Amino acid sequence: MMSNDHNKFEHPNRLHLSPGNFTNHPCEGFAVPPILFDKKRTGPRPCPVCYVSVDQAFALMPLQASPSPVLENLDYALEDSVTANFSNPGSAFGGHLSLEQRNKSFDITNSMTVHCGFVRGKKPGQGTGFDISDDDLLEMEQCRELVVASAIFGNYDMIQHPRNVNELSKANACFYMFVDEETMAYVKNSSSLYKDNKVGLWRLVVVRNLPYEDPRRTGKIPKLLLHRLFPNVRFSVWIDAKLQLVVDPYLLLERFLWRKNSSFAISRHYRRFDVYEEAEANKAAGKYDNASIDEQIDFYRNEGLTHYSPAKLPITSDVPEGCVIIREHVPISNLFTCLWFNEVDRFTARDQISFSTVRDKIRAKVGWMPQMFLDCERRNFVVQAYHRELLEQMIASGRNTPPIAVEPSRKIRPGSSRRAPPSKKPVVRRKKEKKSSSRRRAAKPVTWAMDAG
C-alpha cells in the first residue's frame, strides 16, 4: 500500500512546512473575502487567491505519491475486433463496454483491470486510434514531473500562450498541445512563432486516425486520459484551449492539491449545482441533441440520481466547470478519469452531466472524491478568450480584440531530474497592449503572492 509519509516531507533548505500542516504557512488565516457586486458589471469574475512563491511551491512538493484508498494496482483492458461486441454502446476506441462491464468497473478492489480507451494497438497512440508519431511518443515518455496540456481539434480555437511562468517551472514542466492535421496546417501558415513543432512554450503533437467525428468528444481523450498518454508523469494540469493560463502551474499544484492533501481538483460551476438543471441548460443552448441528453438523464435517474441539495454536504456541487483539471496521477484518480471517460464514450460528450455519477459511485465504495473549488478561484488563474471564428470576425469588422500574450520559444530538455533555470533571462521587449473596447475584457488575475519571511 502506498505510504502516507509525504505528509511529513520537509525541504531541507527552505520552509519547515508540510502539506496538510500549515502552522507557519504563508497563507495561514487567508480567506476569500466577500465578493463585492458592482451593478455596472454583471456575470462571474475572479476572486483573490493566496499563492506561495514558486520557490516555496517547489519546496512543498511531496516526495511520495498520495495514498490511493483500496486500489493499489490499475491495469487497462485490451481488446481486438474479434472479442469486441459492436452492438454495445460506445466506440471501438472505448471497447464497446457492456452494461455488466460498466457496472463491474465500479466495484473497487485492490487490483483492477478496466476499460480506459486505447483498447487496441501496442500502447496508447500506436495503432489505437488517436495515433501519435513514434518521435512524439518517445518525447512524451521523457516528461516526468508535470505536464500542462490542452488540445485543439477542428481548428476551433486560437492557441493561448501561458503567462507568468517562472523559469524554474519552464525547465521542469512539459507543455503539450494536441492538434489534428487541419489545426496544424493553420498554425504553420498563420503563426510567426511556429518552429520545429513548437509555438512558444507549447509543443504541438499531431494526432491522426481520430476515433470520433465530433471534435468535442475527441478532445475528451487528452482531457481525461493524460495518465495514459504520459505514463511517467506525476502531476498534470489540463486547460481547455479557449483559456489562457496566467499563473505558474506549480502554484496551482501547491494551492489546490498539496495544501488540501488532494489528488484531484476541479472547479464547480459558477451558477448551476444540479445535474438536472445542467441537462436542461445544455438542451436550451443546443449543446447536444435533446434526445441523447434525455436518455442519459433517464438512465442516471433510474440508477438513483437525485437533485442537489444541502443534504449532500460536504459535497458542494454536482456540476463541475470542467475546463480545468488539476490532478496527481495515482491509481484512484486514474480510475476516476477512466470511468468518467467511459461515460462520455457511452453517452453524450457533455462531461458535466456524468461527473457526479462517477464521483458518487467511487465515493460510496472507498470514500474518495475530487476536491471542488470555487469558480471565482479558477477565474483567478485562467482568462477566457474568444473562439477562432469569432476573433476573425471581430478583426474583419474592425473591432478591437483582446490582447493575446505570447512567449518566445524555449527548448525543454527531457529528463527526470530537477533542472535549474538559465542564469540569464532573455530580454523581451513588449509593446503596450491596447485595451479592448469589448465588454468581455480579459481580467488580470488577483494574485496574493506571499514570500517567506
XYZ file of C-alpha atoms in Angstrom:
453
model
C 0.000 0.000 0.000
C 1.202 3.473 -0.809
C 2.836 5.310 2.072
C 1.406 8.366 3.769
C 4.898 9.655 4.531
C 4.531 12.526 2.064
C 2.629 14.350 4.801
C 5.920 14.569 6.747
C 8.016 15.979 3.920
C 10.229 18.943 4.791
C 12.517 20.691 2.340
C 15.972 20.930 3.947
C 16.844 24.379 2.673
C 13.536 26.200 2.739
C 10.337 26.392 4.723
C 9.711 23.936 7.549
C 6.291 23.172 6.146
C 4.451 20.097 5.036
C 1.291 19.582 3.014
C -1.566 19.457 5.465
C 0.362 21.214 8.273
C 0.101 24.989 7.962
C 1.198 26.232 11.372
C 3.582 28.698 9.738
C 2.250 28.605 6.205
C 2.420 31.971 4.388
C -1.288 31.661 3.572
C -2.381 30.719 7.102
C -5.580 32.528 8.017
C -6.305 33.666 4.484
C -9.937 33.503 3.481
C -11.662 34.510 0.269
C -13.203 37.897 1.064
C -16.863 38.571 0.275
C -17.371 39.385 -3.396
C -18.491 42.979 -3.821
C -21.062 43.240 -6.559
C -20.868 46.106 -8.989
C -24.220 46.975 -10.545
C -22.426 48.169 -13.678
C -20.749 44.812 -14.138
C -22.635 41.550 -14.389
C -21.560 37.940 -14.640
C -18.873 35.878 -12.874
C -15.470 37.319 -12.043
C -12.231 36.287 -10.311
C -11.665 36.451 -6.567
C -8.363 36.696 -4.623
C -6.308 33.528 -4.196
C -3.339 33.209 -1.857
C -0.376 31.641 -3.631
C 3.045 30.929 -2.174
C 6.154 31.830 -4.160
C 7.401 29.445 -6.844
C 10.431 28.539 -4.709
C 8.130 27.692 -1.821
C 5.911 25.613 -4.097
C 8.900 23.524 -5.209
C 9.947 23.129 -1.572
C 6.471 21.855 -0.672
C 6.287 19.229 -3.390
C 5.652 15.833 -1.746
C 8.410 13.286 -2.135
C 5.987 10.368 -2.343
C 2.668 9.792 -4.022
C -0.622 10.455 -2.300
C -2.416 7.428 -0.855
C -4.875 5.600 -3.090
C -7.616 4.079 -0.923
C -8.163 0.338 -1.530
C -6.941 0.460 -5.148
C -3.197 -0.113 -5.491
C -2.762 -1.611 -8.975
C -4.665 -0.412 -12.028
C -4.302 -2.055 -15.435
C -6.138 -1.347 -18.677
C -8.202 -3.635 -20.867
C -7.071 -4.609 -24.367
C -9.429 -5.988 -26.991
C -9.460 -6.798 -30.696
C -12.129 -6.798 -33.366
C -12.916 -10.451 -32.619
C -13.765 -10.010 -28.925
C -15.463 -6.619 -29.204
C -19.270 -6.574 -29.164
C -20.264 -3.840 -31.581
C -23.906 -3.999 -30.507
C -22.997 -2.372 -27.187
C -22.993 1.419 -26.840
C -19.804 3.413 -27.161
C -16.979 3.193 -29.672
C -14.297 0.826 -30.899
C -11.768 3.147 -29.231
C -13.505 2.694 -25.880
C -14.149 -1.026 -26.319
C -17.959 -1.110 -26.602
C -18.471 -1.882 -22.912
C -21.467 -3.969 -21.961
C -23.651 -2.728 -19.121
C -22.297 -5.545 -16.980
C -18.695 -4.476 -17.660
C -19.581 -0.884 -16.953
C -21.192 -1.698 -13.612
C -18.398 -4.067 -12.565
C -15.801 -1.309 -13.076
C -17.276 0.491 -10.050
C -16.585 -2.493 -7.765
C -13.251 -1.228 -6.493
C -10.715 -3.801 -5.330
C -7.006 -3.868 -4.556
C -6.102 -4.753 -8.158
C -8.274 -3.933 -11.169
C -8.309 -4.041 -14.961
C -10.706 -1.557 -16.544
C -11.534 -0.158 -19.967
C -9.860 3.204 -20.407
C -9.749 3.934 -24.135
C -6.863 2.775 -26.350
C -8.158 -0.827 -26.239
C -6.272 -1.824 -29.411
C -2.706 -1.470 -30.560
C 0.639 -1.843 -28.810
C 0.297 1.145 -26.493
C -1.681 4.410 -26.351
C -1.043 6.304 -29.569
C 0.211 3.327 -31.584
C -2.499 1.736 -33.728
C -5.164 2.527 -31.157
C -6.941 5.394 -32.835
C -5.784 8.818 -31.642
C -2.460 7.859 -33.231
C 0.734 9.779 -32.493
C 4.135 9.558 -34.189
C 6.845 7.455 -32.558
C 9.060 10.520 -32.126
C 6.335 12.388 -30.255
C 5.523 9.354 -28.098
C 9.181 8.988 -27.173
C 9.353 12.662 -26.252
C 6.174 12.375 -24.175
C 7.671 9.470 -22.226
C 10.531 11.738 -21.156
C 8.110 14.031 -19.333
C 8.447 13.115 -15.656
C 7.142 15.666 -13.192
C 4.363 17.889 -14.524
C 2.578 18.170 -17.850
C 0.381 21.114 -18.767
C -1.835 20.015 -21.627
C -4.503 21.305 -23.973
C -5.939 20.397 -27.372
C -7.468 21.950 -30.492
C -9.391 19.802 -32.954
C -11.271 21.080 -35.968
C -9.247 24.321 -35.887
C -11.813 25.644 -33.427
C -9.609 27.763 -31.143
C -6.587 30.034 -31.263
C -3.505 28.964 -29.323
C -3.372 30.791 -26.000
C 0.124 31.339 -24.634
C 0.754 30.854 -20.890
C 1.926 33.914 -18.979
C 3.800 34.444 -15.701
C 5.516 31.040 -15.850
C 8.697 31.004 -13.769
C 11.968 29.964 -15.433
C 12.347 27.084 -12.965
C 8.887 25.862 -13.914
C 9.673 26.112 -17.616
C 12.726 23.940 -17.065
C 10.814 21.215 -15.212
C 7.313 21.161 -16.689
C 6.232 19.998 -20.146
C 3.673 21.931 -22.183
C 1.793 19.873 -24.795
C -0.903 20.919 -27.245
C -2.659 18.108 -29.158
C -3.940 19.097 -32.603
C -5.331 17.443 -35.710
C -3.864 17.924 -39.181
C -6.313 20.705 -40.048
C -5.310 22.733 -36.996
C -1.600 22.074 -37.548
C -1.808 23.348 -41.126
C -3.472 26.541 -39.913
C -0.840 27.103 -37.212
C 2.042 26.616 -39.649
C 0.590 29.172 -42.056
C -0.536 31.746 -39.509
C 1.888 31.769 -36.562
C 5.201 33.568 -36.761
C 6.259 31.746 -33.584
C 5.967 28.260 -35.095
C 9.273 26.426 -35.235
C 10.085 22.707 -35.038
C 6.604 21.711 -33.857
C 6.637 24.326 -31.118
C 4.738 27.563 -30.619
C 6.005 29.459 -27.610
C 6.004 27.048 -24.674
C 3.644 24.616 -26.374
C 4.983 21.532 -28.115
C 2.437 20.598 -30.793
C 1.554 16.929 -31.251
C -0.363 15.998 -34.398
C -2.982 13.296 -33.805
C -4.140 11.127 -36.700
C -6.816 8.476 -37.137
C -9.220 10.283 -34.817
C -11.703 7.843 -33.236
C -14.659 10.263 -33.249
C -16.167 12.567 -35.855
C -17.146 15.045 -33.129
C -14.107 17.201 -32.181
C -15.620 17.823 -28.736
C -15.696 14.110 -27.939
C -12.173 13.655 -29.346
C -10.984 16.402 -27.010
C -12.090 14.327 -24.023
C -9.318 11.810 -24.748
C -6.374 14.021 -23.716
C -8.546 15.823 -21.173
C -9.402 12.689 -19.174
C -6.698 10.200 -20.193
C -3.462 12.139 -19.732
C -2.191 9.410 -17.411
C -2.300 7.019 -20.364
C -0.576 9.405 -22.772
C 2.106 10.426 -20.235
C 2.846 7.228 -18.282
C 5.763 8.681 -16.318
C 4.229 11.970 -15.188
C 3.330 12.656 -11.529
C 1.030 15.658 -11.969
C -0.997 17.226 -14.744
C -2.891 20.431 -15.391
C -5.476 20.274 -18.157
C -6.661 23.575 -19.648
C -9.284 23.911 -22.377
C -7.870 25.643 -25.447
C -10.174 28.632 -25.025
C -8.355 29.525 -21.784
C -5.077 31.297 -21.200
C -3.052 30.260 -18.166
C -1.849 33.354 -16.279
C -0.418 31.809 -13.087
C 2.569 29.490 -12.737
C 1.333 25.862 -12.847
C 3.358 24.806 -9.780
C 1.451 27.372 -7.747
C -1.761 25.638 -8.794
C -0.425 22.273 -7.637
C 0.502 23.710 -4.244
C -2.718 25.660 -3.785
C -5.281 23.110 -4.944
C -3.587 19.728 -4.363
C -0.769 19.737 -1.824
C -2.279 22.276 0.551
C -5.537 20.319 0.570
C -3.989 16.820 0.685
C -5.929 16.140 -2.501
C -5.090 14.184 -5.643
C -7.770 15.722 -7.885
C -9.140 19.261 -8.065
C -11.765 20.802 -10.326
C -13.866 23.940 -10.007
C -17.596 23.816 -9.557
C -19.928 25.577 -11.952
C -20.442 29.215 -11.044
C -24.217 29.059 -11.333
C -25.534 25.504 -11.526
C -25.126 22.801 -8.881
C -27.781 20.337 -10.051
C -27.294 17.802 -12.878
C -30.928 18.049 -13.930
C -30.577 21.832 -14.319
C -27.312 21.347 -16.195
C -29.000 18.952 -18.611
C -31.819 21.402 -19.303
C -29.322 24.228 -19.836
C -27.422 22.076 -22.342
C -30.613 21.368 -24.228
C -31.657 25.027 -24.252
C -28.235 26.056 -25.593
C -28.208 23.340 -28.258
C -25.030 21.792 -26.834
C -26.160 18.304 -27.812
C -29.243 16.688 -29.275
C -32.043 16.659 -26.717
C -32.964 13.016 -27.112
C -29.449 11.836 -26.193
C -29.338 14.098 -23.147
C -32.771 12.881 -22.020
C -31.683 9.256 -22.463
C -28.594 9.801 -20.318
C -30.528 11.606 -17.579
C -33.231 8.928 -17.535
C -30.540 6.259 -17.163
C -28.961 8.075 -14.214
C -32.367 8.733 -12.641
C -33.104 5.029 -12.727
C -29.745 4.435 -11.020
C -30.738 6.787 -8.206
C -29.576 10.248 -9.309
C -31.254 12.908 -7.166
C -31.407 16.696 -7.302
C -28.629 18.527 -5.490
C -29.464 19.842 -2.030
C -27.554 20.845 1.136
C -28.271 17.335 2.406
C -25.404 16.201 0.138
C -22.807 18.210 2.084
C -19.806 18.019 2.312
C -20.363 17.676 -1.437
C -20.749 21.298 -2.557
C -21.948 20.730 -6.120
C -22.892 18.031 -8.612
C -21.806 20.112 -11.618
C -18.169 20.989 -12.390
C -16.817 23.714 -14.633
C -14.724 21.115 -16.406
C -12.410 23.352 -18.421
C -9.555 22.970 -15.899
C -8.444 19.770 -14.161
C -5.549 19.678 -11.687
C -4.536 16.223 -10.566
C -1.945 13.798 -9.344
C -1.611 10.568 -11.287
C -2.304 7.908 -8.648
C -4.421 4.756 -9.095
C -7.652 6.145 -7.622
C -7.596 9.407 -9.594
C -6.653 7.485 -12.738
C -9.594 5.156 -12.175
C -11.912 8.127 -11.739
C -10.976 9.671 -15.085
C -11.086 6.267 -16.826
C -14.642 5.654 -15.643
C -15.604 9.262 -16.363
C -14.279 8.830 -19.903
C -16.269 5.610 -20.287
C -19.449 7.528 -19.523
C -18.532 10.154 -22.138
C -17.881 7.355 -24.629
C -21.153 5.602 -23.811
C -23.490 8.600 -23.558
C -23.128 12.256 -24.581
C -19.842 14.162 -24.735
C -21.160 16.619 -22.104
C -18.884 15.527 -19.267
C -20.573 17.831 -16.730
C -23.600 15.531 -16.837
C -21.689 12.332 -15.978
C -19.220 13.756 -13.432
C -21.304 13.339 -10.270
C -22.469 9.824 -11.117
C -18.894 8.542 -11.358
C -17.810 10.534 -8.294
C -20.664 9.271 -6.126
C -20.202 5.623 -7.099
C -16.489 5.726 -6.233
C -17.122 7.681 -3.031
C -19.684 5.108 -1.900
C -17.070 2.352 -2.245
C -13.858 3.893 -0.878
C -14.697 7.355 0.498
C -12.549 9.207 -2.085
C -13.812 12.110 -4.160
C -12.400 15.035 -6.153
C -11.925 18.332 -4.390
C -14.110 21.098 -5.858
C -13.031 24.722 -5.514
C -14.812 27.978 -6.265
C -15.273 29.057 -9.858
C -14.057 32.540 -8.973
C -10.752 30.947 -7.892
C -10.466 29.299 -11.300
C -11.043 32.645 -12.962
C -8.091 33.955 -10.987
C -5.560 31.808 -12.851
C -7.100 31.468 -16.332
C -8.559 34.051 -18.687
C -11.157 33.051 -21.231
C -10.550 34.064 -24.836
C -12.735 34.039 -27.922
C -13.023 31.099 -30.300
C -11.075 31.500 -33.550
C -14.026 32.214 -35.852
C -15.346 34.942 -33.563
C -11.897 36.526 -33.305
C -11.552 36.555 -37.090
C -15.000 38.136 -37.438
C -14.016 40.856 -34.952
C -10.795 41.565 -36.846
C -12.644 41.683 -40.181
C -15.208 44.115 -38.775
C -12.522 46.425 -37.401
C -13.379 45.825 -33.752
C -10.571 45.772 -31.198
C -9.769 42.288 -29.978
C -8.433 41.235 -26.558
C -4.622 41.205 -26.421
C -3.082 37.762 -26.834
C 0.133 37.337 -24.870
C 2.991 35.421 -26.438
C 6.197 33.986 -25.101
C 9.392 33.219 -27.018
C 10.080 29.585 -27.797
C 12.328 27.816 -25.296
C 13.681 24.302 -25.596
C 12.964 21.992 -22.660
C 15.382 19.144 -22.308
C 13.931 15.730 -21.476
C 14.875 14.020 -18.241
C 13.643 13.207 -14.798
C 15.979 15.287 -12.631
C 15.201 18.766 -11.406
C 16.867 21.425 -13.545
C 17.820 24.956 -12.705
C 16.806 27.809 -14.998
C 19.363 29.561 -17.184
C 21.446 32.117 -15.315
C 20.497 34.911 -17.685
C 16.939 35.587 -18.713
C 16.309 36.709 -22.283
C 15.254 40.298 -22.652
C 11.829 40.541 -24.247
C 10.635 43.939 -25.393
C 6.897 44.220 -25.168
C 4.678 46.676 -26.872
C 1.906 48.369 -24.970
C -1.299 46.424 -25.145
C -4.386 48.220 -26.280
C -7.436 47.775 -24.120
C -10.350 46.079 -25.734
C -13.496 48.038 -26.395
C -15.449 44.811 -25.980
C -17.422 44.279 -22.815
C -15.681 40.932 -22.375
C -12.295 42.214 -21.278
C -9.533 39.874 -20.197
C -9.260 40.499 -16.470
C -5.909 40.341 -14.709
C -5.552 37.654 -12.080
C -5.874 38.829 -8.492
C -2.733 37.359 -7.012
C -1.810 37.255 -3.353
C 1.790 36.059 -3.610
C 3.426 35.521 -0.228
C 7.187 35.312 0.245
C 8.918 33.608 3.132
C 9.999 35.900 5.880
